[in-house]
Amino acid sequence: MRALAALFALLLMGAAAPANQPSFSCTRTLSPSEAAICASPELSAWDRAIALFYVVQRKHSQITVAQQKDWLSVRDLCGADHTCLRRSFADWPGFPMVAPFGASFERPARYDGAGLEIAPIGSGWYAFSVQAIHIVFDQRGKILTANEGTAAGVIFITAGRGHFSIDPGDEYSCEIDFARSRDGWQLKDNGQCGGLNVTLTGNYRPFRAGQRM
């Protein structure tokens, strides 16, 4: 529960976590999971991202304090297991993101649009959320199904490129390659990030309000 209290303190003070540290102080007595997070740039980035996501989702009633407390309890059961901690972050109950937290980009399409939000969280790490949809029509133009694909987490960007994987080494893990383009981002997924025929792959340009995705 100490991480939750620290998060509220940061919010109330309007302070930001150190660029390469998690949202809580690493100089006090730490639990095994907290010590593992402090020792890992990736897990620290995940923690900063969840802190950012939590503040945004709370403002829009997409997660409750009780849900956050329950999630922290489950996260701490991982102890110092890096793989378990990464998975616990990926399973945060506030996903998928529905409220803006960073720069917005879109992959325009009439029936298969997608949106990307991304924000720097320090030391080359970025928090992101991407969502796509695939709509299937019958011969009369009536919607039969609307499948969705989503992914959210952290990526480390170097030389304009980064790679995201929920479970590295797992053939069914959602994996996405990110590359900066002139005015946006290019994404390429491995086909494991959404429902049937849904892809997050494409060119994402700055979002323009009022335009169809």
GROMACS .gro file of C-alpha atoms in nm:
model
  213
    1MET     CA    1   0.000   0.000   0.000
    2ARG     CA    2   0.301   0.231   0.040
    3ALA     CA    3   0.333   0.270  -0.338
    4LEU     CA    4  -0.030   0.384  -0.355
    5ALA     CA    5   0.029   0.640  -0.081
    6ALA     CA    6   0.338   0.765  -0.262
    7LEU     CA    7   0.139   0.798  -0.581
    8PHE     CA    8  -0.123   1.012  -0.409
    9ALA     CA    9   0.153   1.225  -0.257
   10LEU     CA   10   0.304   1.285  -0.600
   11LEU     CA   11  -0.035   1.379  -0.737
   12LEU     CA   12  -0.114   1.622  -0.455
   13MET     CA   13   0.225   1.791  -0.478
   14GLY     CA   14   0.222   1.800  -0.857
   15ALA     CA   15   0.565   1.637  -0.848
   16ALA     CA   16   0.713   1.396  -1.100
   17ALA     CA   17   0.908   1.082  -1.024
   18PRO     CA   18   1.284   1.094  -1.097
   19ALA     CA   19   1.348   1.015  -1.463
   20ASN     CA   20   1.504   0.672  -1.404
   21GLN     CA   21   1.324   0.575  -1.083
   22PRO     CA   22   0.975   0.440  -1.007
   23SER     CA   23   0.694   0.653  -0.863
   24PHE     CA   24   0.803   0.572  -0.505
   25SER     CA   25   1.124   0.638  -0.316
   26CYS     CA   26   1.392   0.370  -0.344
   27THR     CA   27   1.585   0.502  -0.042
   28ARG     CA   28   1.355   0.361   0.228
   29THR     CA   29   1.295   0.004   0.345
   30LEU     CA   30   1.157  -0.185   0.047
   31SER     CA   31   0.951  -0.497  -0.005
   32PRO     CA   32   1.103  -0.762  -0.237
   33SER     CA   33   0.886  -0.646  -0.528
   34GLU     CA   34   0.973  -0.279  -0.468
   35ALA     CA   35   1.345  -0.363  -0.453
   36ALA     CA   36   1.318  -0.550  -0.784
   37ILE     CA   37   1.136  -0.255  -0.943
   38CYS     CA   38   1.400  -0.010  -0.818
   39ALA     CA   39   1.678  -0.229  -0.959
   40SER     CA   40   1.526  -0.257  -1.308
   41PRO     CA   41   1.499   0.033  -1.554
   42GLU     CA   42   1.220  -0.152  -1.736
   43LEU     CA   43   1.014  -0.223  -1.423
   44SER     CA   44   1.075   0.132  -1.298
   45ALA     CA   45   0.941   0.260  -1.629
   46TRP     CA   46   0.637   0.033  -1.594
   47ASP     CA   47   0.576   0.173  -1.247
   48ARG     CA   48   0.600   0.533  -1.369
   49ALA     CA   49   0.363   0.449  -1.655
   50ILE     CA   50   0.105   0.290  -1.424
   51ALA     CA   51   0.128   0.594  -1.195
   52LEU     CA   52   0.052   0.817  -1.495
   53PHE     CA   53  -0.227   0.589  -1.620
   54TYR     CA   54  -0.382   0.563  -1.273
   55VAL     CA   55  -0.412   0.940  -1.228
   56VAL     CA   56  -0.574   0.974  -1.571
   57GLN     CA   57  -0.814   0.682  -1.532
   58ARG     CA   58  -0.918   0.789  -1.182
   59LYS     CA   59  -1.019   1.130  -1.316
   60HIS     CA   60  -1.251   0.955  -1.561
   61SER     CA   61  -1.383   0.693  -1.314
   62GLN     CA   62  -1.225   0.406  -1.506
   63ILE     CA   63  -1.058   0.255  -1.200
   64THR     CA   64  -1.130   0.272  -0.828
   65VAL     CA   65  -0.899   0.308  -0.529
   66ALA     CA   66  -1.010  -0.038  -0.416
   67GLN     CA   67  -0.912  -0.190  -0.752
   68GLN     CA   68  -0.572  -0.025  -0.731
   69LYS     CA   69  -0.515  -0.155  -0.379
   70ASP     CA   70  -0.615  -0.506  -0.481
   71TRP     CA   71  -0.382  -0.491  -0.780
   72LEU     CA   72  -0.089  -0.373  -0.566
   73SER     CA   73  -0.148  -0.668  -0.332
   74VAL     CA   74  -0.139  -0.909  -0.625
   75ARG     CA   75   0.170  -0.741  -0.769
   76ASP     CA   76   0.354  -0.779  -0.440
   77LEU     CA   77   0.291  -1.156  -0.445
   78CYS     CA   78   0.545  -1.167  -0.729
   79GLY     CA   79   0.826  -1.087  -0.487
   80ALA     CA   80   1.143  -1.026  -0.688
   81ASP     CA   81   1.031  -1.231  -0.992
   82HIS     CA   82   1.093  -0.997  -1.287
   83THR     CA   83   0.870  -1.192  -1.529
   84CYS     CA   84   0.583  -1.205  -1.282
   85LEU     CA   85   0.613  -0.832  -1.211
   86ARG     CA   86   0.610  -0.744  -1.582
   87ARG     CA   87   0.298  -0.956  -1.628
   88SER     CA   88   0.130  -0.795  -1.326
   89PHE     CA   89   0.190  -0.450  -1.477
   90ALA     CA   90   0.050  -0.568  -1.813
   91ASP     CA   91  -0.258  -0.699  -1.628
   92TRP     CA   92  -0.327  -0.368  -1.452
   93PRO     CA   93  -0.708  -0.339  -1.409
   94GLY     CA   94  -0.726   0.012  -1.558
   95PHE     CA   95  -0.656  -0.113  -1.912
   96PRO     CA   96  -0.759  -0.042  -2.183
   97MET     CA   97  -0.698   0.331  -2.165
   98VAL     CA   98  -1.000   0.545  -2.248
   99ALA     CA   99  -0.874   0.889  -2.147
  100PRO     CA  100  -0.593   1.099  -2.301
  101PHE     CA  101  -0.253   1.104  -2.131
  102GLY     CA  102  -0.008   1.197  -2.406
  103ALA     CA  103   0.031   1.291  -2.771
  104SER     CA  104  -0.245   1.143  -2.989
  105PHE     CA  105  -0.196   0.979  -3.328
  106GLU     CA  106  -0.431   0.797  -3.565
  107ARG     CA  107  -0.424   0.541  -3.841
  108PRO     CA  108  -0.707   0.673  -4.058
  109ALA     CA  109  -0.943   0.418  -4.212
  110ARG     CA  110  -1.314   0.403  -4.269
  111TYR     CA  111  -1.370   0.065  -4.104
  112ASP     CA  112  -1.033  -0.040  -3.963
  113GLY     CA  113  -0.909   0.268  -3.782
  114ALA     CA  114  -0.668   0.278  -3.492
  115GLY     CA  115  -0.543   0.526  -3.238
  116LEU     CA  116  -0.214   0.562  -3.053
  117GLU     CA  117  -0.127   0.769  -2.746
  118ILE     CA  118   0.230   0.800  -2.631
  119ALA     CA  119   0.412   1.004  -2.367
  120PRO     CA  120   0.777   1.025  -2.255
  121ILE     CA  121   0.830   0.908  -1.897
  122GLY     CA  122   1.204   0.969  -1.865
  123SER     CA  123   1.541   0.814  -1.955
  124GLY     CA  124   1.432   0.716  -2.307
  125TRP     CA  125   1.122   0.529  -2.192
  126TYR     CA  126   0.773   0.598  -2.322
  127ALA     CA  127   0.429   0.499  -2.198
  128PHE     CA  128   0.187   0.406  -2.475
  129SER     CA  129  -0.162   0.278  -2.545
  130VAL     CA  130  -0.282   0.167  -2.888
  131GLN     CA  131  -0.625   0.042  -2.993
  132ALA     CA  132  -0.755  -0.081  -3.328
  133ILE     CA  133  -1.083  -0.216  -3.463
  134HIS     CA  134  -1.187  -0.442  -3.749
  135ILE     CA  135  -1.552  -0.433  -3.862
  136VAL     CA  136  -1.711  -0.717  -4.060
  137PHE     CA  137  -2.024  -0.647  -4.268
  138ASP     CA  138  -2.275  -0.877  -4.433
  139GLN     CA  139  -2.377  -0.846  -4.799
  140ARG     CA  140  -2.636  -0.581  -4.711
  141GLY     CA  141  -2.386  -0.366  -4.527
  142LYS     CA  142  -2.506  -0.461  -4.178
  143ILE     CA  143  -2.238  -0.494  -3.911
  144LEU     CA  144  -2.183  -0.856  -3.815
  145THR     CA  145  -1.891  -0.821  -3.575
  146ALA     CA  146  -1.651  -0.557  -3.452
  147ASN     CA  147  -1.325  -0.704  -3.326
  148GLU     CA  148  -1.082  -0.499  -3.118
  149GLY     CA  149  -0.712  -0.512  -3.054
  150THR     CA  150  -0.536  -0.325  -2.776
  151ALA     CA  151  -0.194  -0.299  -2.620
  152ALA     CA  152  -0.050  -0.072  -2.352
  153GLY     CA  153   0.277  -0.055  -2.169
  154VAL     CA  154   0.627   0.087  -2.197
  155ILE     CA  155   0.893   0.094  -2.466
  156PHE     CA  156   1.253   0.210  -2.469
  157ILE     CA  157   1.323   0.424  -2.774
  158THR     CA  158   1.675   0.448  -2.909
  159ALA     CA  159   1.768   0.590  -3.251
  160GLY     CA  160   1.397   0.639  -3.312
  161ARG     CA  161   1.308   0.272  -3.265
  162GLY     CA  162   1.172   0.049  -2.992
  163HIS     CA  163   1.021  -0.293  -2.932
  164PHE     CA  164   0.736  -0.397  -2.703
  165SER     CA  165   0.664  -0.749  -2.582
  166ILE     CA  166   0.431  -0.858  -2.302
  167ASP     CA  167   0.596  -1.199  -2.257
  168PRO     CA  168   0.934  -1.211  -2.434
  169GLY     CA  169   1.004  -1.554  -2.578
  170ASP     CA  170   0.639  -1.663  -2.582
  171GLU     CA  171   0.522  -1.728  -2.940
  172TYR     CA  172   0.174  -1.599  -2.849
  173SER     CA  173   0.297  -1.278  -2.689
  174CYS     CA  174   0.182  -0.949  -2.837
  175GLU     CA  175   0.491  -0.786  -2.987
  176ILE     CA  176   0.511  -0.447  -3.157
  177ASP     CA  177   0.796  -0.268  -3.333
  178PHE     CA  178   0.785   0.113  -3.304
  179ALA     CA  179   0.965   0.351  -3.539
  180ARG     CA  180   0.944   0.729  -3.553
  181SER     CA  181   0.828   0.872  -3.883
  182ARG     CA  182   0.855   1.230  -4.006
  183ASP     CA  183   0.542   1.342  -3.823
  184GLY     CA  184   0.427   1.037  -3.631
  185TRP     CA  185   0.496   0.668  -3.571
  186GLN     CA  186   0.509   0.346  -3.770
  187LEU     CA  187   0.395   0.032  -3.588
  188LYS     CA  188   0.427  -0.333  -3.691
  189ASP     CA  189   0.277  -0.607  -3.476
  190ASN     CA  190   0.324  -0.984  -3.491
  191GLY     CA  191  -0.044  -1.072  -3.533
  192GLN     CA  192  -0.095  -1.162  -3.167
  193CYS     CA  193  -0.225  -0.828  -3.038
  194GLY     CA  194  -0.598  -0.847  -3.097
  195GLY     CA  195  -0.908  -1.022  -3.223
  196LEU     CA  196  -0.961  -1.191  -3.558
  197ASN     CA  197  -0.820  -0.984  -3.847
  198VAL     CA  198  -0.731  -0.694  -3.616
  199THR     CA  199  -0.390  -0.540  -3.664
  200LEU     CA  200  -0.209  -0.256  -3.491
  201THR     CA  201   0.030  -0.230  -3.786
  202GLY     CA  202   0.032   0.095  -3.982
  203ASN     CA  203   0.137   0.457  -4.007
  204TYR     CA  204   0.005   0.678  -3.728
  205ARG     CA  205  -0.013   1.051  -3.794
  206PRO     CA  206  -0.102   1.333  -3.551
  207PHE     CA  207  -0.469   1.315  -3.455
  208ARG     CA  208  -0.691   1.587  -3.595
  209ALA     CA  209  -1.018   1.642  -3.412
  210GLY     CA  210  -1.327   1.598  -3.622
  211GLN     CA  211  -1.169   1.358  -3.870
  212ARG     CA  212  -1.273   0.996  -3.902
  213MET     CA  213  -1.015   0.751  -3.776
   0.00000   0.00000   0.00000
